[in-house]
mmCIF file with all atom_site columns, C-alpha atoms in Angstrom:
data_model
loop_
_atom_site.group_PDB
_atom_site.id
_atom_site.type_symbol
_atom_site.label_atom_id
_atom_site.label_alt_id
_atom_site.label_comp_id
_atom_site.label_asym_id
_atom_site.label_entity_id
_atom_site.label_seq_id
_atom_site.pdbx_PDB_ins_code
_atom_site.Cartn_x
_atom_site.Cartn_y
_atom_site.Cartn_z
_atom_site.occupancy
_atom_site.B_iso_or_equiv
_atom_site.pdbx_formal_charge
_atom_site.auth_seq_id
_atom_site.auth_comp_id
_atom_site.auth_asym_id
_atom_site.auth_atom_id
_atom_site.pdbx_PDB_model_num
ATOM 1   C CA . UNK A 1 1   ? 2.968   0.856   19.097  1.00 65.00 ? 14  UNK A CA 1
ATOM 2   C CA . UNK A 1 2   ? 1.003   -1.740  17.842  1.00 74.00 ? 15  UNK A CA 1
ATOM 3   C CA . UNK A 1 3   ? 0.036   -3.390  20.877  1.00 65.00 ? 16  UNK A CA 1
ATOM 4   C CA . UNK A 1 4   ? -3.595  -3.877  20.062  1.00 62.00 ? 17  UNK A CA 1
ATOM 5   C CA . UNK A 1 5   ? -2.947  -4.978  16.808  1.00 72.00 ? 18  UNK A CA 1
ATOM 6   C CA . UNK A 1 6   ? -4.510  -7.367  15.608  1.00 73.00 ? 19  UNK A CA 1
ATOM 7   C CA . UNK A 1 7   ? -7.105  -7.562  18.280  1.00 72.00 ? 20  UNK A CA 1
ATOM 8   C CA . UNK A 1 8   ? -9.873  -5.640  16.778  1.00 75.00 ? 21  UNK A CA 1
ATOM 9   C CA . UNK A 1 9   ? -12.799 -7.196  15.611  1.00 89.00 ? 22  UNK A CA 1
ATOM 10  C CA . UNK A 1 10  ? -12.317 -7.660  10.673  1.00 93.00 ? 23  UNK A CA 1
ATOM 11  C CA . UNK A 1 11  ? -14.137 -8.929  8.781   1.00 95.00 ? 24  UNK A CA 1
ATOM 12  C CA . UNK A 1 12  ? -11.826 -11.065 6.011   1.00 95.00 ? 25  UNK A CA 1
ATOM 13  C CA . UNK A 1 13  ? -12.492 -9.844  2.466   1.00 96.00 ? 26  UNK A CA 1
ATOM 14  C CA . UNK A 1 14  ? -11.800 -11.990 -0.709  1.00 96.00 ? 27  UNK A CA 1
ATOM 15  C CA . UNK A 1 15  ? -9.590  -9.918  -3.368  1.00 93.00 ? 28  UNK A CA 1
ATOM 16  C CA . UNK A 1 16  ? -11.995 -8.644  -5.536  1.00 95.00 ? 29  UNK A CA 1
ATOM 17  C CA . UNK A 1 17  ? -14.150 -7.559  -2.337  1.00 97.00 ? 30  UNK A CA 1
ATOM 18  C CA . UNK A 1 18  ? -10.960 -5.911  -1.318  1.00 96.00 ? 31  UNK A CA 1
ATOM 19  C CA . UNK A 1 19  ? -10.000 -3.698  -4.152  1.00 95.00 ? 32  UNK A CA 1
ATOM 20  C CA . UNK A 1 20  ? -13.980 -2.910  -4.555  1.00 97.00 ? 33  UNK A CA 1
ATOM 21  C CA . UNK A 1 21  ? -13.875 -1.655  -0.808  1.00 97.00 ? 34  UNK A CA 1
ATOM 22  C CA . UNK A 1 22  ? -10.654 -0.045  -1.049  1.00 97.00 ? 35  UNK A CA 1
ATOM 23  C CA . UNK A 1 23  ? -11.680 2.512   -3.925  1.00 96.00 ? 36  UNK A CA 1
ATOM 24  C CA . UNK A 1 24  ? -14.694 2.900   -2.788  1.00 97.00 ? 37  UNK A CA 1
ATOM 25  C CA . UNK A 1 25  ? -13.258 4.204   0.612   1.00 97.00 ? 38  UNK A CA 1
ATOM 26  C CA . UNK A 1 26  ? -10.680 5.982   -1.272  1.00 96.00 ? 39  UNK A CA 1
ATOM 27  C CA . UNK A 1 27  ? -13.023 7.815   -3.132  1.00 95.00 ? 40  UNK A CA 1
ATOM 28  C CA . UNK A 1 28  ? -15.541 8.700   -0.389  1.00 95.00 ? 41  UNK A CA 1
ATOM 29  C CA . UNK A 1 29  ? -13.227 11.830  0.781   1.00 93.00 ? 42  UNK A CA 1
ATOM 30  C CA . UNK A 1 30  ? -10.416 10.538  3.042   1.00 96.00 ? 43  UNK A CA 1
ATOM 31  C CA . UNK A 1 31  ? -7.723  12.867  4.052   1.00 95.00 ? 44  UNK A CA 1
ATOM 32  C CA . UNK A 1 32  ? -4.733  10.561  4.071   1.00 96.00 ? 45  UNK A CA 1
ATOM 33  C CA . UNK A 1 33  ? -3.573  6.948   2.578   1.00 98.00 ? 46  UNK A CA 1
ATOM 34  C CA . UNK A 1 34  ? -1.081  5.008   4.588   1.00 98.00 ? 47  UNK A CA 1
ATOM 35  C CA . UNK A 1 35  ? 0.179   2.129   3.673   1.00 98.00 ? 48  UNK A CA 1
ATOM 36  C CA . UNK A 1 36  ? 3.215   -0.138  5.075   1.00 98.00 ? 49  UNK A CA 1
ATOM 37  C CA . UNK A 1 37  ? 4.715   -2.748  3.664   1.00 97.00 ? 50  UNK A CA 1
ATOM 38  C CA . UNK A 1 38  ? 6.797   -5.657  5.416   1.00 96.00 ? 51  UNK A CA 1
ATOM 39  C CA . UNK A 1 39  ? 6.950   -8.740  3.881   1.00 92.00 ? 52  UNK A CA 1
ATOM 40  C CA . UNK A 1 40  ? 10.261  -9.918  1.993   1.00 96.00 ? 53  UNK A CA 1
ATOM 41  C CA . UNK A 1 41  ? 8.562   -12.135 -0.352  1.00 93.00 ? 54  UNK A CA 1
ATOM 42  C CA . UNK A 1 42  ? 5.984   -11.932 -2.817  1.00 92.00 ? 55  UNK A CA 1
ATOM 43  C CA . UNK A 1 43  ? 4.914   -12.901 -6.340  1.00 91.00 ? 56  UNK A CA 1
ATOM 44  C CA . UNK A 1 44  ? 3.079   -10.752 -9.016  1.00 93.00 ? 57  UNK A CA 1
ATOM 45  C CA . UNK A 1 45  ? 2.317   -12.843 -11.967 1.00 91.00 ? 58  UNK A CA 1
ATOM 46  C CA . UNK A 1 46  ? 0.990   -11.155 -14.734 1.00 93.00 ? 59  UNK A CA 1
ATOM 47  C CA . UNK A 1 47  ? 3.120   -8.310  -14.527 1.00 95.00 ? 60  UNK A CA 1
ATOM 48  C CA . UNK A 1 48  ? 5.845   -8.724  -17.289 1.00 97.00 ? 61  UNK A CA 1
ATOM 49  C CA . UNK A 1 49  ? 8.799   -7.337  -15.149 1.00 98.00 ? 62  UNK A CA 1
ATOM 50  C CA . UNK A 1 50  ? 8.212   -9.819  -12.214 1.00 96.00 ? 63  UNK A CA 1
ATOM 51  C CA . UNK A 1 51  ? 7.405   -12.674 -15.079 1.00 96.00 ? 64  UNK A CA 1
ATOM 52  C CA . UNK A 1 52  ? 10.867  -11.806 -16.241 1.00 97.00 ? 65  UNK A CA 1
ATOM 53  C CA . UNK A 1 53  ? 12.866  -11.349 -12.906 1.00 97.00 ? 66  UNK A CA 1
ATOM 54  C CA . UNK A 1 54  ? 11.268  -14.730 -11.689 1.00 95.00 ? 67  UNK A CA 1
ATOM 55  C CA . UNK A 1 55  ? 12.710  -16.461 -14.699 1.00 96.00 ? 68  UNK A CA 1
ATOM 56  C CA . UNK A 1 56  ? 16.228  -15.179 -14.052 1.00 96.00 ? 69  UNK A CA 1
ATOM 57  C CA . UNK A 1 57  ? 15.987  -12.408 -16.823 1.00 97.00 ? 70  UNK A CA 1
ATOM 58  C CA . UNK A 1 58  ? 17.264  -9.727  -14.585 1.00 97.00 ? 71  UNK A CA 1
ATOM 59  C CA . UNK A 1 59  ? 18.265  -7.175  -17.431 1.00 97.00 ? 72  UNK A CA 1
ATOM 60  C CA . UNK A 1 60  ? 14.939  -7.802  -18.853 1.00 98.00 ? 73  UNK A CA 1
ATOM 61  C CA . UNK A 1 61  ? 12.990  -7.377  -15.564 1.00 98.00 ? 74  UNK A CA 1
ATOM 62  C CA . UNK A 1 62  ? 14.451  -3.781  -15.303 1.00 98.00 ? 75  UNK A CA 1
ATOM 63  C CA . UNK A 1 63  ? 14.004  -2.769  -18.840 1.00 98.00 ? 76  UNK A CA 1
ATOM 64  C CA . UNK A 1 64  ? 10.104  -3.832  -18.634 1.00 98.00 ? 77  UNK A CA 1
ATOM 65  C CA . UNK A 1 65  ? 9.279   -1.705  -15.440 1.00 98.00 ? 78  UNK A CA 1
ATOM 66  C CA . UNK A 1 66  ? 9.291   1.894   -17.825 1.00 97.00 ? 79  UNK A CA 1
ATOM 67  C CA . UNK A 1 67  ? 6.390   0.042   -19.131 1.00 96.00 ? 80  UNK A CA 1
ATOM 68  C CA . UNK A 1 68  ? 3.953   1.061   -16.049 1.00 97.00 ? 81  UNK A CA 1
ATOM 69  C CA . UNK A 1 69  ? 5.122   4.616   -16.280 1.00 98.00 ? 82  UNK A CA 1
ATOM 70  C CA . UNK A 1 70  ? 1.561   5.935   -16.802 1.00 98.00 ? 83  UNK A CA 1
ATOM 71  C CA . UNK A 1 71  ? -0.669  3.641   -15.369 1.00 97.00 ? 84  UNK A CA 1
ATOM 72  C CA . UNK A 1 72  ? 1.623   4.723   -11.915 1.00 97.00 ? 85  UNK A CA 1
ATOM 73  C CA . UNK A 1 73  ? 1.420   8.458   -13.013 1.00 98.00 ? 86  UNK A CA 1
ATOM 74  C CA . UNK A 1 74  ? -2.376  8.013   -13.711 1.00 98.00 ? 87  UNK A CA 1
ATOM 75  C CA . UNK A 1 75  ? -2.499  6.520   -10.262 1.00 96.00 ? 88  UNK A CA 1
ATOM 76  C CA . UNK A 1 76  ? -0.799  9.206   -8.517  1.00 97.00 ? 89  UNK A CA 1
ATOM 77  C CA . UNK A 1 77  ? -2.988  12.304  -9.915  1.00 97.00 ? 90  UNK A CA 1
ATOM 78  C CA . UNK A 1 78  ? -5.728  10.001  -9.441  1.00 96.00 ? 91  UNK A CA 1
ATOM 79  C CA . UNK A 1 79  ? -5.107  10.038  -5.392  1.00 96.00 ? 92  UNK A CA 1
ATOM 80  C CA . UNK A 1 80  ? -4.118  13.992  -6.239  1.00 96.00 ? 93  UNK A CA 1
ATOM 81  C CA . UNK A 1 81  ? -7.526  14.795  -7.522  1.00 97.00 ? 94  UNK A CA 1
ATOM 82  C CA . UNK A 1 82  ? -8.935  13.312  -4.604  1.00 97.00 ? 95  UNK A CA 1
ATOM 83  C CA . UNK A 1 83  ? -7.254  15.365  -2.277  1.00 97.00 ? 96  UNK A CA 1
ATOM 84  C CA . UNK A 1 84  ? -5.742  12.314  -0.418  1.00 98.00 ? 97  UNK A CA 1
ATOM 85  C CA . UNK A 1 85  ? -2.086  12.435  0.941   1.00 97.00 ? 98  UNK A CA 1
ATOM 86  C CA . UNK A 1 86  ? -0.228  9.027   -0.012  1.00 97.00 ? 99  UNK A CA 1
ATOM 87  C CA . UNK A 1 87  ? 2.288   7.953   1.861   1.00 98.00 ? 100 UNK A CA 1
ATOM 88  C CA . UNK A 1 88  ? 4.521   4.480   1.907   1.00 98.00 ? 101 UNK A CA 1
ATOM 89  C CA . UNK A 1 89  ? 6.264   3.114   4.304   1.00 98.00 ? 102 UNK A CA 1
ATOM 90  C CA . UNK A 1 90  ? 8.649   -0.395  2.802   1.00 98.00 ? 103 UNK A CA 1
ATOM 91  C CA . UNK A 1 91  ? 10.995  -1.851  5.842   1.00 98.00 ? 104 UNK A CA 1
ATOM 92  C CA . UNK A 1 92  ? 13.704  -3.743  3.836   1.00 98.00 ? 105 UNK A CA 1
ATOM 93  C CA . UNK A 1 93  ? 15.700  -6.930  5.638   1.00 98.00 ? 106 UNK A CA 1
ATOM 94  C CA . UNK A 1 94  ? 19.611  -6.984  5.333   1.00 97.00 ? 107 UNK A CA 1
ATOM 95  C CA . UNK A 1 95  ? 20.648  -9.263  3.907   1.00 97.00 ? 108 UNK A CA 1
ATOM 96  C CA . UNK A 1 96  ? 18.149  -7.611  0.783   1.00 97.00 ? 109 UNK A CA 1
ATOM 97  C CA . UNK A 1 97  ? 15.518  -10.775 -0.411  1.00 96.00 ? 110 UNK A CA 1
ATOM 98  C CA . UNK A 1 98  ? 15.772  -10.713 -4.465  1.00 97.00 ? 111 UNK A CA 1
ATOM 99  C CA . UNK A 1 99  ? 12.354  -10.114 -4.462  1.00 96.00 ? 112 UNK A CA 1
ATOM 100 C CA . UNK A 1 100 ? 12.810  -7.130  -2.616  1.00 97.00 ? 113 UNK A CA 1
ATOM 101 C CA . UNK A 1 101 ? 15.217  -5.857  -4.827  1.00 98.00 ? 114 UNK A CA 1
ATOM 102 C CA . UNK A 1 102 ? 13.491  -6.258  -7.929  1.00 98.00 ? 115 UNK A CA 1
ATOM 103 C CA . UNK A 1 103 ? 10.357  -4.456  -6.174  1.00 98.00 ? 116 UNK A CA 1
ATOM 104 C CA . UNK A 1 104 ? 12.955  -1.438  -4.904  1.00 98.00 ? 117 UNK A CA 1
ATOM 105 C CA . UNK A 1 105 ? 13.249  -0.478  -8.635  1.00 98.00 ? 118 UNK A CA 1
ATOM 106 C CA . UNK A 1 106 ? 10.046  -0.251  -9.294  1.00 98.00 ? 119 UNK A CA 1
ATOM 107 C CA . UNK A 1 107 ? 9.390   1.599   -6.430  1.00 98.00 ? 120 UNK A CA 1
ATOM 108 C CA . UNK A 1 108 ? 11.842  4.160   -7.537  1.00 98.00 ? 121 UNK A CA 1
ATOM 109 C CA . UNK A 1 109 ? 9.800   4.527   -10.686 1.00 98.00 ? 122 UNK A CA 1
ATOM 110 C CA . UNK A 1 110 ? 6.738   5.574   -8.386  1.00 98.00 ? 123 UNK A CA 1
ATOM 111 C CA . UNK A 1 111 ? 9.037   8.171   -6.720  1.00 98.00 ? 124 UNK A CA 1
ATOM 112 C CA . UNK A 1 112 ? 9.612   9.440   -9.918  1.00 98.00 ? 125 UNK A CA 1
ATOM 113 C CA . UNK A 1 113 ? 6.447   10.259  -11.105 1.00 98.00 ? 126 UNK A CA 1
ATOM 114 C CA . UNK A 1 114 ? 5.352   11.605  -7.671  1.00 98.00 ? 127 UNK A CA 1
ATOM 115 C CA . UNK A 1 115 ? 4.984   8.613   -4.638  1.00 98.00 ? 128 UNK A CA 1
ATOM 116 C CA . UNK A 1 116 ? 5.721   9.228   -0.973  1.00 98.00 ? 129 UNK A CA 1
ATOM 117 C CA . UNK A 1 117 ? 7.898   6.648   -0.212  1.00 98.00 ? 130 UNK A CA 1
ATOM 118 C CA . UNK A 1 118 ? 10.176  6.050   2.277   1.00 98.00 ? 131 UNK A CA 1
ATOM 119 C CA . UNK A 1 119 ? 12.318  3.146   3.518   1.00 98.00 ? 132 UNK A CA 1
ATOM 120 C CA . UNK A 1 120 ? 12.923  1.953   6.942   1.00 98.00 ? 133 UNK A CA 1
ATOM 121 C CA . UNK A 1 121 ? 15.852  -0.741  7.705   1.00 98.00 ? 134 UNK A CA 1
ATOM 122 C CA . UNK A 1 122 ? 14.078  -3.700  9.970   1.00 98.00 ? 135 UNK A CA 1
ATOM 123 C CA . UNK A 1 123 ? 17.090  -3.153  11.965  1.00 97.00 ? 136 UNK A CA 1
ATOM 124 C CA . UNK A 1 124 ? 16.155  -0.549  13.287  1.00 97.00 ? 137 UNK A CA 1
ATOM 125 C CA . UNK A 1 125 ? 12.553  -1.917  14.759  1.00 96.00 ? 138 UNK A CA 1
ATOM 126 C CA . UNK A 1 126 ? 14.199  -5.256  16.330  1.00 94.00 ? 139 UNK A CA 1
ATOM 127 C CA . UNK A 1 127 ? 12.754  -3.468  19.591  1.00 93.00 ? 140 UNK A CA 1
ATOM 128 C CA . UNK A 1 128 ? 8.873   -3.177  18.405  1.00 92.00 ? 141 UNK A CA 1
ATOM 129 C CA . UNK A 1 129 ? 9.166   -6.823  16.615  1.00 93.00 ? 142 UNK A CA 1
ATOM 130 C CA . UNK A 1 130 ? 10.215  -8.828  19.143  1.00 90.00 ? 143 UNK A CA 1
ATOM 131 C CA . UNK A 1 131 ? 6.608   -10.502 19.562  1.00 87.00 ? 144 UNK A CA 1
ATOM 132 C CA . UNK A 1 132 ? 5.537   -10.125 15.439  1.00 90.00 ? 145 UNK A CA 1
ATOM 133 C CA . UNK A 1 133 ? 6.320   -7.889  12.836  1.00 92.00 ? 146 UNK A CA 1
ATOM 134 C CA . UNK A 1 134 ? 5.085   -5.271  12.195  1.00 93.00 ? 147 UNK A CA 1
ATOM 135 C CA . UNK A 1 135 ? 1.392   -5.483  10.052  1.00 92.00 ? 148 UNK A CA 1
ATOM 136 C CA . UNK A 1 136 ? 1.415   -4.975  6.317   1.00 94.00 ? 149 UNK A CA 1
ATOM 137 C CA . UNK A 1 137 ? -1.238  -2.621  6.882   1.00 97.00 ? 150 UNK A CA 1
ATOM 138 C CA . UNK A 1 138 ? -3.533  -0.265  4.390   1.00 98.00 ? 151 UNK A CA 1
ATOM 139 C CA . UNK A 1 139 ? -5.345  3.206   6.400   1.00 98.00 ? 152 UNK A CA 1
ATOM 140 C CA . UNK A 1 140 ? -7.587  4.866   4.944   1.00 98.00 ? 153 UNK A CA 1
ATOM 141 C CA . UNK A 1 141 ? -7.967  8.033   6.896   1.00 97.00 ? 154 UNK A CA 1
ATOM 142 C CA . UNK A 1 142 ? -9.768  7.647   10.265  1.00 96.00 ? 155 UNK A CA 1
ATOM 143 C CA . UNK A 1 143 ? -12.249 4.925   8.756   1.00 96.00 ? 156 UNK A CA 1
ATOM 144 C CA . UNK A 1 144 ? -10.664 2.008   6.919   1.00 97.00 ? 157 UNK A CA 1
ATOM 145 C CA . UNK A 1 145 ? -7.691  -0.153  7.442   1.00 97.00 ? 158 UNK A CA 1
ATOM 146 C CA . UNK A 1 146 ? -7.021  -3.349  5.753   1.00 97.00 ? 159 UNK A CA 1
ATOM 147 C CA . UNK A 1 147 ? -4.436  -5.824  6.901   1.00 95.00 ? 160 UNK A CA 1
ATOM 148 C CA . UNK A 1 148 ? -3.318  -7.418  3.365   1.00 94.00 ? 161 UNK A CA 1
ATOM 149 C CA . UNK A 1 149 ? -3.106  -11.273 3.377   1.00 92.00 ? 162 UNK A CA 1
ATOM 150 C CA . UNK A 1 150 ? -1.196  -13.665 0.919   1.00 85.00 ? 163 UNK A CA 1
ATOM 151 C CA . UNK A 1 151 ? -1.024  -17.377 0.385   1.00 85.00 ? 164 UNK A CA 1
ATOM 152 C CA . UNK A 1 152 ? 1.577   -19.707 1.772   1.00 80.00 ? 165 UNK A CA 1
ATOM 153 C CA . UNK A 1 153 ? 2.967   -19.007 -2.068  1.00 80.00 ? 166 UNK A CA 1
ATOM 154 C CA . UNK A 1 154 ? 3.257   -15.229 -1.426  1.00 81.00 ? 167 UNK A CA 1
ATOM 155 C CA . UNK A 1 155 ? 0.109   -14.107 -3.955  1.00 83.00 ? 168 UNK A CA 1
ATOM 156 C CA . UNK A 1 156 ? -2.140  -11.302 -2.581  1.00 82.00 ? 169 UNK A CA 1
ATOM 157 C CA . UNK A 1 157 ? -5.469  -13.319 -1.508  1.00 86.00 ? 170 UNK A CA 1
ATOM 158 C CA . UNK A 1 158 ? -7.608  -10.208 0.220   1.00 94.00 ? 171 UNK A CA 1
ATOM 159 C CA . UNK A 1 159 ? -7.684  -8.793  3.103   1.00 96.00 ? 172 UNK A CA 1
ATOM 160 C CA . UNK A 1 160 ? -8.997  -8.250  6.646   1.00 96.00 ? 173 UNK A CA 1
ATOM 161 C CA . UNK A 1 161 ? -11.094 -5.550  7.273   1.00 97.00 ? 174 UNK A CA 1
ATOM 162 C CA . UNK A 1 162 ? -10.947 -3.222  10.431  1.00 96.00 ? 175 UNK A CA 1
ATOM 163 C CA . UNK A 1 163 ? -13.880 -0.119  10.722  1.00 95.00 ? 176 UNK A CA 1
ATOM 164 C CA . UNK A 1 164 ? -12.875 0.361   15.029  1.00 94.00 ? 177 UNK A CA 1
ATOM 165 C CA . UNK A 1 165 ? -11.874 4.208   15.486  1.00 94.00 ? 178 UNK A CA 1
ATOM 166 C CA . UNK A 1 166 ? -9.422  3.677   18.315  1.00 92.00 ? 179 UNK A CA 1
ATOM 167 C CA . UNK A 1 167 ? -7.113  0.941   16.526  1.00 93.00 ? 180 UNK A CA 1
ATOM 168 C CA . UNK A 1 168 ? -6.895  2.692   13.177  1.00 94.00 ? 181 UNK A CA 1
ATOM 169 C CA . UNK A 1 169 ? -5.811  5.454   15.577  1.00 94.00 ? 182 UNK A CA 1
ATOM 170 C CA . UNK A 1 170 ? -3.194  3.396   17.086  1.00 93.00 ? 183 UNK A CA 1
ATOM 171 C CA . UNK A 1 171 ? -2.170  1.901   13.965  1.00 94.00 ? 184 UNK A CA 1
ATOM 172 C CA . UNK A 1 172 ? -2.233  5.417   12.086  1.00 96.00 ? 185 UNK A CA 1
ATOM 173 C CA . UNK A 1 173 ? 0.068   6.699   15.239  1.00 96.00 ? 186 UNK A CA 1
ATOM 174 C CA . UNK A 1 174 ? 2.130   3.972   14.759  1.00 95.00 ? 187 UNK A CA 1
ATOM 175 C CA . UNK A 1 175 ? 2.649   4.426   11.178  1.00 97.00 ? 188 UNK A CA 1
ATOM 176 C CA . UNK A 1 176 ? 3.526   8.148   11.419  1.00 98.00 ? 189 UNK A CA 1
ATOM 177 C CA . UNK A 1 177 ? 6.178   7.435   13.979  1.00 97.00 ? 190 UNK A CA 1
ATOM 178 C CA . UNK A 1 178 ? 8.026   4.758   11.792  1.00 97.00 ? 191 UNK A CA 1
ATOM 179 C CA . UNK A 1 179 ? 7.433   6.776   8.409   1.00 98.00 ? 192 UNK A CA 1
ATOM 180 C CA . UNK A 1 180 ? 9.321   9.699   10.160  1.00 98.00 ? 193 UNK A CA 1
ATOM 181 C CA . UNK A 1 181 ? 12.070  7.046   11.111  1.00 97.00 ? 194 UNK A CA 1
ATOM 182 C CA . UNK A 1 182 ? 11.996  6.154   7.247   1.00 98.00 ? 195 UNK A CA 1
ATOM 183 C CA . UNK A 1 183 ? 15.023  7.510   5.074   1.00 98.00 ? 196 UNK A CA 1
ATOM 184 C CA . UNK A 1 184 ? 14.714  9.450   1.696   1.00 98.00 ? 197 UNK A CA 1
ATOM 185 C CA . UNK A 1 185 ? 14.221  6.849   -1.096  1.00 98.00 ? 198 UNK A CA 1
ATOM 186 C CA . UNK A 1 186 ? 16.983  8.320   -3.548  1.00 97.00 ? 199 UNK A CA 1
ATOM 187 C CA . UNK A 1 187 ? 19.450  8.289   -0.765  1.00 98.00 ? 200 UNK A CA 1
ATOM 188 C CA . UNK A 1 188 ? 18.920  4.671   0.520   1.00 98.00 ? 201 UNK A CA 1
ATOM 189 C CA . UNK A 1 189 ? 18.402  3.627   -3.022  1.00 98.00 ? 202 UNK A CA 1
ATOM 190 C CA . UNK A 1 190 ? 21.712  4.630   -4.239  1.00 98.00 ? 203 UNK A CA 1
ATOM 191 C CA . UNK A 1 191 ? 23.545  3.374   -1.277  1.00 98.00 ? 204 UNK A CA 1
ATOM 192 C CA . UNK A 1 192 ? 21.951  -0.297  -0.759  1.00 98.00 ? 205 UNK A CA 1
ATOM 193 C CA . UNK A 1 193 ? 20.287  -1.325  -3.521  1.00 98.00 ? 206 UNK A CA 1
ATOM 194 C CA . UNK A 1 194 ? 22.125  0.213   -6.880  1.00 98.00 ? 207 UNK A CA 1
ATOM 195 C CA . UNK A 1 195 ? 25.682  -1.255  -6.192  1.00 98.00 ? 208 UNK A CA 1
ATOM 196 C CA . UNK A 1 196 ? 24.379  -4.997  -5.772  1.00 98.00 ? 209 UNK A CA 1
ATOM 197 C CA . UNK A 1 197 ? 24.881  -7.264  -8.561  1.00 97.00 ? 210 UNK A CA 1
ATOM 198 C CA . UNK A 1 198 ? 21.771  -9.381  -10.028 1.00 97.00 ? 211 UNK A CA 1
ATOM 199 C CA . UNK A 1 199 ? 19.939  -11.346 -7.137  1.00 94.00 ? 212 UNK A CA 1
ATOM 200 C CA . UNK A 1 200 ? 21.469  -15.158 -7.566  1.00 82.00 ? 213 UNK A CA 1
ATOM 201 C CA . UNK A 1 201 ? 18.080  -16.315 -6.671  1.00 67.00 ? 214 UNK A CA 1
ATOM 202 C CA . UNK A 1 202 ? 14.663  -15.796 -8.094  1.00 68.00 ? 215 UNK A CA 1
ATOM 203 C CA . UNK A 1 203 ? 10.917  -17.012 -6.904  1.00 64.00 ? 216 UNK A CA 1
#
């Protein structure tokens, strides 16, 4: 699983190259979106709930995430329309980062308005990481994947870009395998993430 990642030939795309490639291959009458998410750390300035969670305004942070209820509904019959399956895939560390755990409620929002998401405990994949982690990969159906890239500050700064049939197959293998492995989000939610107190850190 994994094995020939990431030994395929991609080309790197800047972030606006990225997002412009990724709709455009969304739109173009894909079957299925994958994506999985691994990283424990990231920032997302300019939206108002991570603004607020970064500045240790936890109660804030959560009260501001209703605010993207429809732009993530919009998103969700958007991929609908299309006739895409979404799924995603988050692996969460123990001990839980506090970026993580600000990002796990607003990940429930998604589920609520109609996101595939499930969430895999990195314990559980000690056996397939013990050379690298697993990618934080985007597939497209059988034509596109992106490995996403961020700065040594944890912003989102593009992507790499892989078109080679056989490792999106791998990859796309490799994805199904750990997304069946994933747990339900309300269940995983409501066990490790709802009884811990505000993070004592922030970004």
């Amino acid at each position: 699983m994994f094995d020939s990642f990431p030994q395929g030939v991609s080309t790197r795309l800047a972030r606006p190259r990225y997002h412009e490639e990724y709709y455009r291959t969304l739109k173009s009458g894909i079957g299925h979106l994958n994506k999985l998410e691994r990283g424990q750390h990231f920032k997302e300035r300019g939206f108002a709930s991570w603004e607020a969670f970064a500045s240790g305004h936890w109660d804030k942070a959560l009260s501001l995430i209703e605010e993207r209820r429809d732009a993530y509904a919009q998103q969700v019959e958007e991929v609908d329309r299309l006739g895409v399956l979404q799924r995603r895939l988050r692996v969460v560390e123990f001990p839980v980062t506090p970026y993580v755990q600000w990002e796990l409620h607003v990940l429930r929002l998604r589920v609520e308005v109609g996101d595939r998401i499930r969430l895999l405990d990195a314990r559980t994949i000690r056996d397939i990481e013990k050379h690298r982690p697993v990618p934080e990969v985007v597939i497209l159906g059988d034509i596109a994947m992106f490995e996403v890239q961020y700065d040594d500050d944890g912003n989102a700064a593009g992507a790499n870009h892989y078109t080679d049939p056989e490792l999106i197959a791998e990859t796309s293998a490799g994805f199904d395998e750990l997304y069946a492995q994933g747990e339900e989000y309300a269940a995983f939610f409501d066990r490790e993430i709802a009884p811990l107190p505000p993070p004592a850190a922030t970004p």
